[in-house]
CSV table of C-alpha atoms in Angstrom, one decimal:
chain,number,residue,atom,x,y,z
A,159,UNK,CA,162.9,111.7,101.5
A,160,UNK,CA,160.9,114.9,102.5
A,161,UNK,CA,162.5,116.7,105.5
A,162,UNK,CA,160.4,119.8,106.3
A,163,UNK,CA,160.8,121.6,109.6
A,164,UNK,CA,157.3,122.1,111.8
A,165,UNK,CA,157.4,125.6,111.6
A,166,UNK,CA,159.5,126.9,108.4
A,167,UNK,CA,157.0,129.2,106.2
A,168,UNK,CA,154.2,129.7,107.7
A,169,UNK,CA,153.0,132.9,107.0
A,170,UNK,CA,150.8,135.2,108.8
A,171,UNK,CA,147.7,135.2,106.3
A,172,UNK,CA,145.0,138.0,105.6
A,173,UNK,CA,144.2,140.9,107.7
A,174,UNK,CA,140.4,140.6,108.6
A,175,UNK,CA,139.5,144.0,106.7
A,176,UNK,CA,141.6,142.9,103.4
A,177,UNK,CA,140.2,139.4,103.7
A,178,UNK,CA,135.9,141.1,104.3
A,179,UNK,CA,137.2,143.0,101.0
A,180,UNK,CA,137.5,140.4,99.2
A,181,UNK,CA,134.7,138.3,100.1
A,182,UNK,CA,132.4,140.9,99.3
A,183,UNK,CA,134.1,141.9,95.9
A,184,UNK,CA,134.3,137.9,94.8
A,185,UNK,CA,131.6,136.1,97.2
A,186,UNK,CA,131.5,133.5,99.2
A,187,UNK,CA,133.6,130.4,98.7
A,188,UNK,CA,130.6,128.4,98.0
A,189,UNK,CA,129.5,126.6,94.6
A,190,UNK,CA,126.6,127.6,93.0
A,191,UNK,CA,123.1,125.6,93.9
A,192,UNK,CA,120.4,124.9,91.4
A,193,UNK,CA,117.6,127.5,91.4
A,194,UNK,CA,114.9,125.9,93.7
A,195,UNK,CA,111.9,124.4,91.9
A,196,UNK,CA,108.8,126.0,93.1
A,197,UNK,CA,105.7,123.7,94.2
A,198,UNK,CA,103.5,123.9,91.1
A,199,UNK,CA,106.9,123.0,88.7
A,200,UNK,CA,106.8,119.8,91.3
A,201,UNK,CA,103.3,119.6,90.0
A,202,UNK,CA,103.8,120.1,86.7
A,203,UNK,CA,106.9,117.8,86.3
A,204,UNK,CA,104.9,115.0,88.3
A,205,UNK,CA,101.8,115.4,86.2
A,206,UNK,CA,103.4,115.2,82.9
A,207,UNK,CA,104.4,111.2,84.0
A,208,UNK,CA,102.7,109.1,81.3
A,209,UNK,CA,101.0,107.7,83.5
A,210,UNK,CA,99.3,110.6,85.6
A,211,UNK,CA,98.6,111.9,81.8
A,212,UNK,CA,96.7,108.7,80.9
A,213,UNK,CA,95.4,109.0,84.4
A,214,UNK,CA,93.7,113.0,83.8
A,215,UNK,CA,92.7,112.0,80.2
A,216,UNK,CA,90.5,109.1,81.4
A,217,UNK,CA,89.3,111.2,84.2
A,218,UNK,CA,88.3,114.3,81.7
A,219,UNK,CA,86.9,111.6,79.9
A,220,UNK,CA,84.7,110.7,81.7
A,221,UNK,CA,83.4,114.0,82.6
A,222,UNK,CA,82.6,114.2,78.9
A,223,UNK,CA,80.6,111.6,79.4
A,224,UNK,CA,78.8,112.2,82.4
A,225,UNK,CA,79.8,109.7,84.3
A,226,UNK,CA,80.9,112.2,87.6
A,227,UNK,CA,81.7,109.5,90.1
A,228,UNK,CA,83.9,107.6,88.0
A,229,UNK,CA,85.5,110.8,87.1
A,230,UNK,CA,85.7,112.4,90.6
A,231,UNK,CA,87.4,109.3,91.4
A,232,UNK,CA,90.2,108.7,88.9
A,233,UNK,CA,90.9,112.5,89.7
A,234,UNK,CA,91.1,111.6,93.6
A,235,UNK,CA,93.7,109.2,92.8
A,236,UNK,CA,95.5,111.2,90.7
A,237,UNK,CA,95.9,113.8,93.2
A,238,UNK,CA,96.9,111.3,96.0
A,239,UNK,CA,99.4,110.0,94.1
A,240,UNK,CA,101.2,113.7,93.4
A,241,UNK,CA,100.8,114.3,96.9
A,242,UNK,CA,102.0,111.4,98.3
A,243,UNK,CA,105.0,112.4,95.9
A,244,UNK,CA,104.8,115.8,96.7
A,245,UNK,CA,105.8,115.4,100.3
A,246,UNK,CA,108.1,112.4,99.9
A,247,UNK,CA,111.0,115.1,98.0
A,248,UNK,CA,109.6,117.5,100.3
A,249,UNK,CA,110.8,115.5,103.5
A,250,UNK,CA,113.6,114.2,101.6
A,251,UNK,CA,114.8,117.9,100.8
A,252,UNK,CA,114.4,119.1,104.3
A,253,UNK,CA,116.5,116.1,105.5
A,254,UNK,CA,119.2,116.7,102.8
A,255,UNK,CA,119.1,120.4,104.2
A,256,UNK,CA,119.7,119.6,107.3
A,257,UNK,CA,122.5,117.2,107.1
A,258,UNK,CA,124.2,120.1,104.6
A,259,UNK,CA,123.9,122.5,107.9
A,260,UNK,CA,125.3,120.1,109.9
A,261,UNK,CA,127.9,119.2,107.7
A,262,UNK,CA,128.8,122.8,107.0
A,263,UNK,CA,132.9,122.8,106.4
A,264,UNK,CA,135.0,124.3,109.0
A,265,UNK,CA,138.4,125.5,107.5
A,266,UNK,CA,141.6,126.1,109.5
A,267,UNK,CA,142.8,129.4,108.0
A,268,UNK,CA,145.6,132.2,109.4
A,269,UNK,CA,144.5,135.8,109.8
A,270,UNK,CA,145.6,138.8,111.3
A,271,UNK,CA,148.8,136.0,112.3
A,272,UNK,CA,146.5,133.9,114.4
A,273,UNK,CA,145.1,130.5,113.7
A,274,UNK,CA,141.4,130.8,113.8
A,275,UNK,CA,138.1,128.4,112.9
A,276,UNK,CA,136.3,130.1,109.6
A,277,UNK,CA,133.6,128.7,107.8
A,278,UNK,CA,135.4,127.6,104.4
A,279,UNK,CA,132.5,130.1,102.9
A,280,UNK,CA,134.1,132.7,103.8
A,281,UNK,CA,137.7,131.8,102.6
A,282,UNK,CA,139.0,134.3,99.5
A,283,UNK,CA,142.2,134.0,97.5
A,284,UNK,CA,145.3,134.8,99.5
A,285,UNK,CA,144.0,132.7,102.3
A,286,UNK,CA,146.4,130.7,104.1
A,287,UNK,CA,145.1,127.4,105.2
A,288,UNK,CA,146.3,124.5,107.6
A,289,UNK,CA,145.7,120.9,106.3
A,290,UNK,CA,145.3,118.2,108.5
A,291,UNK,CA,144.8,114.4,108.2
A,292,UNK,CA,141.0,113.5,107.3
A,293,UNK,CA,140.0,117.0,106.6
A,294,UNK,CA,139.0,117.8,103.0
A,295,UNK,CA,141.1,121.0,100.9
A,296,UNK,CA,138.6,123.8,101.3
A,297,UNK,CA,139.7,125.4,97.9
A,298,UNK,CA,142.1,125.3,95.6
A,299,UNK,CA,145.5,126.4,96.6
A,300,UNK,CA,149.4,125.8,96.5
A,301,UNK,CA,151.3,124.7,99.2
A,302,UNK,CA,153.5,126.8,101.2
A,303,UNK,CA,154.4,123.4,103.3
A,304,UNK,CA,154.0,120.2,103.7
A,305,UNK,CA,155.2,117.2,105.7
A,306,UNK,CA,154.2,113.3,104.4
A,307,UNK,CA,150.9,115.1,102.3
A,308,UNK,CA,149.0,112.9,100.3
A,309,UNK,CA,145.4,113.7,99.1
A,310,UNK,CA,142.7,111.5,97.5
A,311,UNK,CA,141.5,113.6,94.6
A,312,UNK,CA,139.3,110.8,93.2
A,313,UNK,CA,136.6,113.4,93.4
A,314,UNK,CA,138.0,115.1,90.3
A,315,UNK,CA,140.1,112.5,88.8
A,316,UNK,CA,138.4,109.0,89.4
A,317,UNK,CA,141.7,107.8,90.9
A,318,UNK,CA,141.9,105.9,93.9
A,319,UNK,CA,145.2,106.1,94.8
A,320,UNK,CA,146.2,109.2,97.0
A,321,UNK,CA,148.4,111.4,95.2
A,322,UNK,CA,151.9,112.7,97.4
A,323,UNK,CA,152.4,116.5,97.1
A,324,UNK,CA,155.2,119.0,98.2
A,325,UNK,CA,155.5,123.1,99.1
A,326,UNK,CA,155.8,124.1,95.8
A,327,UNK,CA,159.3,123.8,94.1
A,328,UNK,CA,160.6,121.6,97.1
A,329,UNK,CA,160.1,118.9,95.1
A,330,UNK,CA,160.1,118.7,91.5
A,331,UNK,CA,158.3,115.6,91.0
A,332,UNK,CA,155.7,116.2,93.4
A,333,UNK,CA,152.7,118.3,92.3
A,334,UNK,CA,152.1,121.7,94.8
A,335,UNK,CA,148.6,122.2,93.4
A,336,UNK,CA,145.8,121.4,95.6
A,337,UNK,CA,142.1,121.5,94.8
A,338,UNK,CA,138.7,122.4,96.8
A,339,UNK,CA,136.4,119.2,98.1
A,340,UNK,CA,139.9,116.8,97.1
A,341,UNK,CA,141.0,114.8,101.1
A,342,UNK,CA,143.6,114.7,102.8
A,343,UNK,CA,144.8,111.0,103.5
A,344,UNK,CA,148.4,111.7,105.1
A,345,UNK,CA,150.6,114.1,106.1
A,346,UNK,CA,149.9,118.0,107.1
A,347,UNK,CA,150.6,121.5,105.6
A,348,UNK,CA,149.7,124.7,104.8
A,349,UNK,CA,148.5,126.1,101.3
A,350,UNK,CA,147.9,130.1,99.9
A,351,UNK,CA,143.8,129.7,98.2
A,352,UNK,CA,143.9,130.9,94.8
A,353,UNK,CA,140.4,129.8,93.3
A,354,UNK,CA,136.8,129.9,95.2
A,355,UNK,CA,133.3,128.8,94.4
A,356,UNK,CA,133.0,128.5,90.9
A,357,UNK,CA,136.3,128.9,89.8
A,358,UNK,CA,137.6,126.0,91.7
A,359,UNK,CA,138.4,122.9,90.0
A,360,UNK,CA,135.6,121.0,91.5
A,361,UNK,CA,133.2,124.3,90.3
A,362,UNK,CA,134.0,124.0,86.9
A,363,UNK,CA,133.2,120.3,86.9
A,364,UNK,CA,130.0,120.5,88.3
A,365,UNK,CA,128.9,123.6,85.9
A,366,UNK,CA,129.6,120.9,83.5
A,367,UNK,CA,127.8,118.2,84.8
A,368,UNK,CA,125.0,120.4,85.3
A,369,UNK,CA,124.7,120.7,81.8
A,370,UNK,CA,123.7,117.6,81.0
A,371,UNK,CA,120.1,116.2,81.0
A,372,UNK,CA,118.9,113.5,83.3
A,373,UNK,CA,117.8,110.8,81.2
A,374,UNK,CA,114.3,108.6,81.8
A,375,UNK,CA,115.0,105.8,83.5
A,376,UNK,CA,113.7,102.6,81.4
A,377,UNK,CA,110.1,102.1,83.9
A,378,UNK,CA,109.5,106.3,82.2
A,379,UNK,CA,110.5,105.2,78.7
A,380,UNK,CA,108.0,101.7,78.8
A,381,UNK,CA,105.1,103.6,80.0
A,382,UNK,CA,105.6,106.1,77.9
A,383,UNK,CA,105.9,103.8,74.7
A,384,UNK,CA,102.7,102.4,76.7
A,385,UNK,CA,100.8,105.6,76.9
A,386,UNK,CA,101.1,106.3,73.5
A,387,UNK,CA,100.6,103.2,72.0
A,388,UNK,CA,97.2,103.0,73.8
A,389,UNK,CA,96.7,106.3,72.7
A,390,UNK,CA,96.5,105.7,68.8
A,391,UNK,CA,95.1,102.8,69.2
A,392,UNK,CA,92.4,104.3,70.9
A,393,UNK,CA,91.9,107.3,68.7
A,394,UNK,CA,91.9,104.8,65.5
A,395,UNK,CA,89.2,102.6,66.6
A,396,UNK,CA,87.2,105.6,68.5
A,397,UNK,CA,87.8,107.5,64.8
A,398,UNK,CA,86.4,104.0,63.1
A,399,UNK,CA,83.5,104.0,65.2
A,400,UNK,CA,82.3,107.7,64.7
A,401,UNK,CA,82.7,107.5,61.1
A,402,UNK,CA,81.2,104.3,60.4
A,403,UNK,CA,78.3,104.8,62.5
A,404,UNK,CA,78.0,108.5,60.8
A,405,UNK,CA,78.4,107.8,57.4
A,406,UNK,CA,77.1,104.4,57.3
A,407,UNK,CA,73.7,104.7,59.9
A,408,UNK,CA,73.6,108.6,59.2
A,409,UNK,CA,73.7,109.1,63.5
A,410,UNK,CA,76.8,111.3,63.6
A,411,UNK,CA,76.2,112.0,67.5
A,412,UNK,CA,75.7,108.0,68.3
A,413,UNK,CA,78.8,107.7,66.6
A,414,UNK,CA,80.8,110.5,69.0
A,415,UNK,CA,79.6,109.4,71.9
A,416,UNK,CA,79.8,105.4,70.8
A,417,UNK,CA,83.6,106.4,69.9
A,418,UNK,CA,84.5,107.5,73.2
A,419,UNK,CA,82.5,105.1,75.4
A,420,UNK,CA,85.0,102.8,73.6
A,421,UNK,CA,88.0,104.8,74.2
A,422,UNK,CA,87.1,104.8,77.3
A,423,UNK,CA,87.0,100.9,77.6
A,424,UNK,CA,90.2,100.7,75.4
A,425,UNK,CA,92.2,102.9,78.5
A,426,UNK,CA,93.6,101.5,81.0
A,427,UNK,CA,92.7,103.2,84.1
A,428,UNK,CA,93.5,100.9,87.1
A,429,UNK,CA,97.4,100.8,85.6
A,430,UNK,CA,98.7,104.0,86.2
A,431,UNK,CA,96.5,104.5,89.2
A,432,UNK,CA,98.4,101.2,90.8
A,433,UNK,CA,101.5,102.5,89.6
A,434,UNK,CA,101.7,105.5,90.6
A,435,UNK,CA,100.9,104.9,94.4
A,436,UNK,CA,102.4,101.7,94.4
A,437,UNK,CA,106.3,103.9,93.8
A,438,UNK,CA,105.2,106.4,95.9
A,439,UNK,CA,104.4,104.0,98.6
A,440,UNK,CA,107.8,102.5,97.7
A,441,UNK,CA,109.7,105.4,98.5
A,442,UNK,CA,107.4,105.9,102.2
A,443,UNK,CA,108.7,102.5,103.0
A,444,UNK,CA,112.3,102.9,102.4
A,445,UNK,CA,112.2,106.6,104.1
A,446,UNK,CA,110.7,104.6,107.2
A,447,UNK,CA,114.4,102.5,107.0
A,448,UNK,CA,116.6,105.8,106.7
A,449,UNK,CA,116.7,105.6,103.2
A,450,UNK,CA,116.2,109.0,101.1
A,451,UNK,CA,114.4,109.0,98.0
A,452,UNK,CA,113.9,112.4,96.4
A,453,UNK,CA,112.1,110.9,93.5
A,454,UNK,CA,110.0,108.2,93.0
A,455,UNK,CA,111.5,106.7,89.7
A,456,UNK,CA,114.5,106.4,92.0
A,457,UNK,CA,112.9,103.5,93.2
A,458,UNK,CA,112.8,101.4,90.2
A,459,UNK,CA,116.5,101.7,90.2
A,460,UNK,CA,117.3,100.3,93.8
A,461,UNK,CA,114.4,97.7,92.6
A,462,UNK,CA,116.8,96.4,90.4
A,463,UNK,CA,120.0,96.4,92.2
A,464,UNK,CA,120.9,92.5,92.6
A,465,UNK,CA,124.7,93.2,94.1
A,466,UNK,CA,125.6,96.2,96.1
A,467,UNK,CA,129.6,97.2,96.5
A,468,UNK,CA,130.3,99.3,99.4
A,469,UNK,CA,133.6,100.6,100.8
A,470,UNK,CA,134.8,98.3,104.1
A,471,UNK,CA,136.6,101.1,105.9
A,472,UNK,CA,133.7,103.9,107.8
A,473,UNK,CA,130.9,101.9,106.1
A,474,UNK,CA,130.8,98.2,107.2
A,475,UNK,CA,133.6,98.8,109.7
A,476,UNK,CA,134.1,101.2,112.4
A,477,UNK,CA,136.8,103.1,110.5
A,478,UNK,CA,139.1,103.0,113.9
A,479,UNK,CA,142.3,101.2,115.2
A,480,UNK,CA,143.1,100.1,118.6
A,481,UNK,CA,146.4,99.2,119.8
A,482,UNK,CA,145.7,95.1,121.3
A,483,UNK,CA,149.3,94.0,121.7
A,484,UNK,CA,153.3,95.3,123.2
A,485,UNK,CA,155.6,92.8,122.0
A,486,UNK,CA,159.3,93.4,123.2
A,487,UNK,CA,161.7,90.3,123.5
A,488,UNK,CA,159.7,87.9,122.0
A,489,UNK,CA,156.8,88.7,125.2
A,490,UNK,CA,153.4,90.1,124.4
A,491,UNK,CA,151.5,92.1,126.5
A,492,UNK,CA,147.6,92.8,126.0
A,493,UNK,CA,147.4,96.8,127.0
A,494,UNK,CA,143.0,96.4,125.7
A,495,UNK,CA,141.6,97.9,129.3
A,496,UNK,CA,144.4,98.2,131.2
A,497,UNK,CA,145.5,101.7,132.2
A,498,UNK,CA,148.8,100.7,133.4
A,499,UNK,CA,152.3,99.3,131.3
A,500,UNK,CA,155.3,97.3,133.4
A,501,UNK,CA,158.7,98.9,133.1
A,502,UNK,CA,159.9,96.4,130.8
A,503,UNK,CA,157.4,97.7,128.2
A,504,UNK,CA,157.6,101.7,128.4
A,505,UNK,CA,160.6,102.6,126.2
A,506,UNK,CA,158.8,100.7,123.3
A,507,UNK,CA,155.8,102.8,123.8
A,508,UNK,CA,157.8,105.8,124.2
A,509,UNK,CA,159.4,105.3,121.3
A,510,UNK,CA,156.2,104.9,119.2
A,511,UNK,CA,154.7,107.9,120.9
A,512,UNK,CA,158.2,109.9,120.1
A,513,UNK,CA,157.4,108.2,116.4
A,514,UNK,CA,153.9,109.2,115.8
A,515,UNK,CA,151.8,112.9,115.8
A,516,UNK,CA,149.7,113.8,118.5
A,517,UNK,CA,146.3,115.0,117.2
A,518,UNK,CA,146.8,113.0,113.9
A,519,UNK,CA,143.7,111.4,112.1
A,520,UNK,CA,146.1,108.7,111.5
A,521,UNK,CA,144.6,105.6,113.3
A,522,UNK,CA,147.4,104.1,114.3
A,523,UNK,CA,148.9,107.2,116.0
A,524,UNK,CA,145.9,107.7,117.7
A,525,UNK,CA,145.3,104.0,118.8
A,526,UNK,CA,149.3,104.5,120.3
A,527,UNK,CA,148.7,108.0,122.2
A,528,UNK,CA,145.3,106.4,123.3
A,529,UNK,CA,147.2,104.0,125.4
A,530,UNK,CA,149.8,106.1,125.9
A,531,UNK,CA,148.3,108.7,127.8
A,532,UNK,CA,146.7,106.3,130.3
A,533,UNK,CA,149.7,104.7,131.1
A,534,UNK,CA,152.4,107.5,130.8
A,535,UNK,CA,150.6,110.6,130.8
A,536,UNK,CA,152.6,113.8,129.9
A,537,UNK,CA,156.0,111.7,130.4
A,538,UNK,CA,156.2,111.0,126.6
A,539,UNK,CA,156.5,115.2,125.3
A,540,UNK,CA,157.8,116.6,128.6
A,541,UNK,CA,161.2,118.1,128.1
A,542,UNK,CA,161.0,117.5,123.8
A,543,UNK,CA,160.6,119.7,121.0
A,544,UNK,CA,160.1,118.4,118.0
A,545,UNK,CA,162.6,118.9,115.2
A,546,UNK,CA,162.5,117.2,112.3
A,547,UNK,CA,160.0,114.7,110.2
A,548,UNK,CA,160.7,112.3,108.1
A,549,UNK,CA,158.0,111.0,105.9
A,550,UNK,CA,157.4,107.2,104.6
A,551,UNK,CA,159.0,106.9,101.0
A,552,UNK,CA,158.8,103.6,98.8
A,553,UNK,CA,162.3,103.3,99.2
A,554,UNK,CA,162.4,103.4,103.2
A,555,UNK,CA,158.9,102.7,104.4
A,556,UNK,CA,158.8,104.0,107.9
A,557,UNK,CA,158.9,107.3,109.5
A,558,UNK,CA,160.9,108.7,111.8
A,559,UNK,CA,160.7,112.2,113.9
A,560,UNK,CA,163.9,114.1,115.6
A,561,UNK,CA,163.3,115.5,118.9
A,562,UNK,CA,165.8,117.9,121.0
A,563,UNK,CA,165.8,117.4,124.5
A,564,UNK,CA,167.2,119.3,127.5
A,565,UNK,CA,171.0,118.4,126.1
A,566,UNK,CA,172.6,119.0,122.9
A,567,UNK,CA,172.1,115.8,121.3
A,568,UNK,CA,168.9,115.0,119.3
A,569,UNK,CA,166.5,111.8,119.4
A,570,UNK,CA,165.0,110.0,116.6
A,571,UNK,CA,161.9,108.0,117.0
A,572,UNK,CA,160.7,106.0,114.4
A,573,UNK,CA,158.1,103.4,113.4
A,574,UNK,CA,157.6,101.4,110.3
A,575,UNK,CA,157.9,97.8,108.7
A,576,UNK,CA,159.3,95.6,110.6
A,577,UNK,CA,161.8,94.7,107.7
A,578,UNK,CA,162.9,98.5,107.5
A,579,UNK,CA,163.6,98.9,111.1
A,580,UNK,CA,165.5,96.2,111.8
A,581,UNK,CA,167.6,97.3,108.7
A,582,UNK,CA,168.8,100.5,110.9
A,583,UNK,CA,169.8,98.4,113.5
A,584,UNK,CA,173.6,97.1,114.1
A,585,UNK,CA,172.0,93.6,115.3
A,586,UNK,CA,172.7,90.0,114.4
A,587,UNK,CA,171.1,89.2,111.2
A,588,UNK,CA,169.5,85.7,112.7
A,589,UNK,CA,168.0,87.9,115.5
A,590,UNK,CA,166.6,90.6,112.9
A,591,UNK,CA,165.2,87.9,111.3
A,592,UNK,CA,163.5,86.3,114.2
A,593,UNK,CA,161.9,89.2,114.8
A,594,UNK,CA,160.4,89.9,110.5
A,595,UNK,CA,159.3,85.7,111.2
A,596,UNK,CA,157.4,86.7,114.5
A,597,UNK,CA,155.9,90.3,113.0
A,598,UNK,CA,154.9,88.3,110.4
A,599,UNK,CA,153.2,85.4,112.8
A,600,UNK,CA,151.3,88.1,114.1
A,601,UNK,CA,150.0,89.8,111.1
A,602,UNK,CA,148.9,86.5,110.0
A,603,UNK,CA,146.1,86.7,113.2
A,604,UNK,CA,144.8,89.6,111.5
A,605,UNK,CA,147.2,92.6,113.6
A,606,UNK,CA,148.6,95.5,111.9
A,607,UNK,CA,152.1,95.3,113.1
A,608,UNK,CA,154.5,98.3,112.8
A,609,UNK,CA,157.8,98.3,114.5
A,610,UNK,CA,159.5,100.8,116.2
């Protein structure tokens, strides 16, 4: 079991001026964007489609030939097409710009001794940063403390499950490493930064995957096999043509111009035209539903999607808990919109107040200090300082938190499974029992029920 106090070392962090040093001697915590592609390399990489290539040859073709309003036309379409597209990844990039603003990271860092709000752009090695529940590492550090930390660092690893960490050497079987962009799913603590930008963990992996080349998807690869199947084909009968009508009838310039009227007829024109406005009016229809396509053979790819896995929790639900149910001596109450809890009921919810964190992202502390503070107000922490945590292990799976009050003696709060608490208790074991039986009735309507 972890046991760290609240406030053992914490450091005072970076003066300002040493910190404004660094940053402008190793830049901003930031990692590096792609250079932005200009309007004619959108032009060029849209035109060079196989399609919009077949597209402009039949046009020029046509020109050759004479035939201006056929020309003019196949041109016109060719250039609504690669505007249409032109202005879907233009819309799409402004949008994804905006939501980066928006989302612009906010780190918790210690300078000058003070706990201030930074951008985590301007965070440089030697930083000491707080880490809370639901807040993601905002570069890679070791930790100076922590209490019940666990992080998700699927990002870099593909593993789901959290991973539990400790202040480094506190626990020797508990990693102290911590790494930019990774979440924090439990717990709290501080961490010294070491790495920015580039040289983070998650920098280094996405230099690497930058590396690598986007492949076609298989609608690019067909039409291409397309193009340039049509293409030879073309050029061998057109070639057949002018040399038979050359050699044979002695008319070399019947022959040219026989050779491409047939090349002409051979191409076909109305495919790429319908193709090409028919994705780009695909991806206007799903921007119209929120959805952002930056390129249009993205939309072959949802096209195809026959089963789509989501994550429940913060995407189909709500990603939040509220508390529906007291039950103390076999007698529930329902506490959903009342602001108000009988006697009989407030040392239970003391006691899980005294056992959870205000200002945790944990949703069941916050669905306890929701109700909490409309019934008791500041009754629960008036008079207590808190002491001591102790964090969930799998060998005792519950928490618990000291307090000191006004006396000598100390308080200990806890909350946790209903078979673990009961275990601390000197009670009957029929009566412990009863209550694991009814905890268990409960969760079987679909409650989360922790004791305490």
């Amino acid at each position: 079991m972890e046991i760290v106090p609240p406030e053992a070392g914490l450091e005072s962090g970076l003066a300002t001026v040493e910190a404004q040093r660094r940053l402008a001697a190793i830049g901003p915590n930031t990692l590096p964007s792609a250079k932005p592609v200009t309007v004619w390399g959108r032009i060029l990489r849209l035109a060079s489609e196989p399609m919009l290539i077949l597209l402009l040859l039949a046009a020029a073709i046509y020109f050759v030939l004479g035939s201006l309003t056929e020309g003019i036309m196949l041109m016109l379409f060719a250039l609504f097409s690669i505007s249409l597209m032109l202005f879907q990844e233009w819309r799409s990039d402004n949008a994804l710009a905006a939501l980066r603003q928006l989302s612009a990271p906010l780190a918790r860092v210690r300078r000058d001794g003070e706990e201030i709000s930074l951008p985590s752009a301007d965070l440089v090695p030697g930083d000491v940063v707080v880490l809370n529940e639901g807040e993601r590492v905002p570069a890679d550090g070791v930790l100076l403390t922590a209490s019940q930390l666990a992080v998700d660092e699927s990002l870099l690893t593909g593993e789901s499950v959290p991973v539990s960490k400790a202040a480094d050497g506190a626990i020797p079987s508990r990693p102290a490493g911590v790494y930019g962009g990774t979440l924090v799913v439990a717990g709290h603590g501080t961490a010294r930064v070491t790495e920015t930008g580039a040289r983070t963990e998650a920098g280094k992996l996405g230099a690497s995957l930058s590396a690598i080349a986007a492949d076609e998807t298989h609608l690019q690869r067909t039409t291409g096999r397309l193009v340039r199947v049509f293409g030879v084909l073309a050029l061998v009968v057109c070639g057949a043509l002018t040399l038979y009508q050359g050699l044979l009838l002695g008319n070399w310039l019947q022959g040219i111009l026989s050779g491409i009227a047939l090349g002409m007829a051979m191409l076909p024109e109305e495919f790429p035209v319908a193709l090409a406005i028919f994705l780009a009016i695909g991806s206007w229809r799903m921007a119209r539903v929120g959805v952002l396509v930056r390129r249009a053979a993205a939309v072959e790819a949802l096209g195809a999607v026959t089963c789509l896995c989501v994550d429940k929790t913060g995407t189909i639900t709500e990603n939040r808990m509220r508390l529906r149910y007291l039950d103390s001596d076999s007698t529930r109450l329902d506490v959903r919109g009342t602001g108000t809890v009988p006697s009989g009921f407030v040392p239970l919810l003391q006691g899980a107040c005294r056992a959870s964190r205000r200002g945790s992202h944990d949703p069941m502390d916050r669905a306890v200090f929701d109700v909490a503070d409309g019934a008791l107000g500041a009754e629960v922490e008036q008079g207590w300082t808190l002491v001591r945590e102790y964090g969930v292990t799998s060998e005792f799976l519950a928490m618990a938190q000291a307090w000191r009050g006004s006396g000598d003696g100390l308080l200990v709060a806890t909350k946790g499974a209903p078979e673990a608490i009961t275990a601390m208790c000197a009670m009957d074991p029929a009566a412990a029992q009863a209550i694991v039986d009814r905890a268990r009735g409960l969760a079987g309507e679909g409650l989360r029920v922790p004791a305490s």
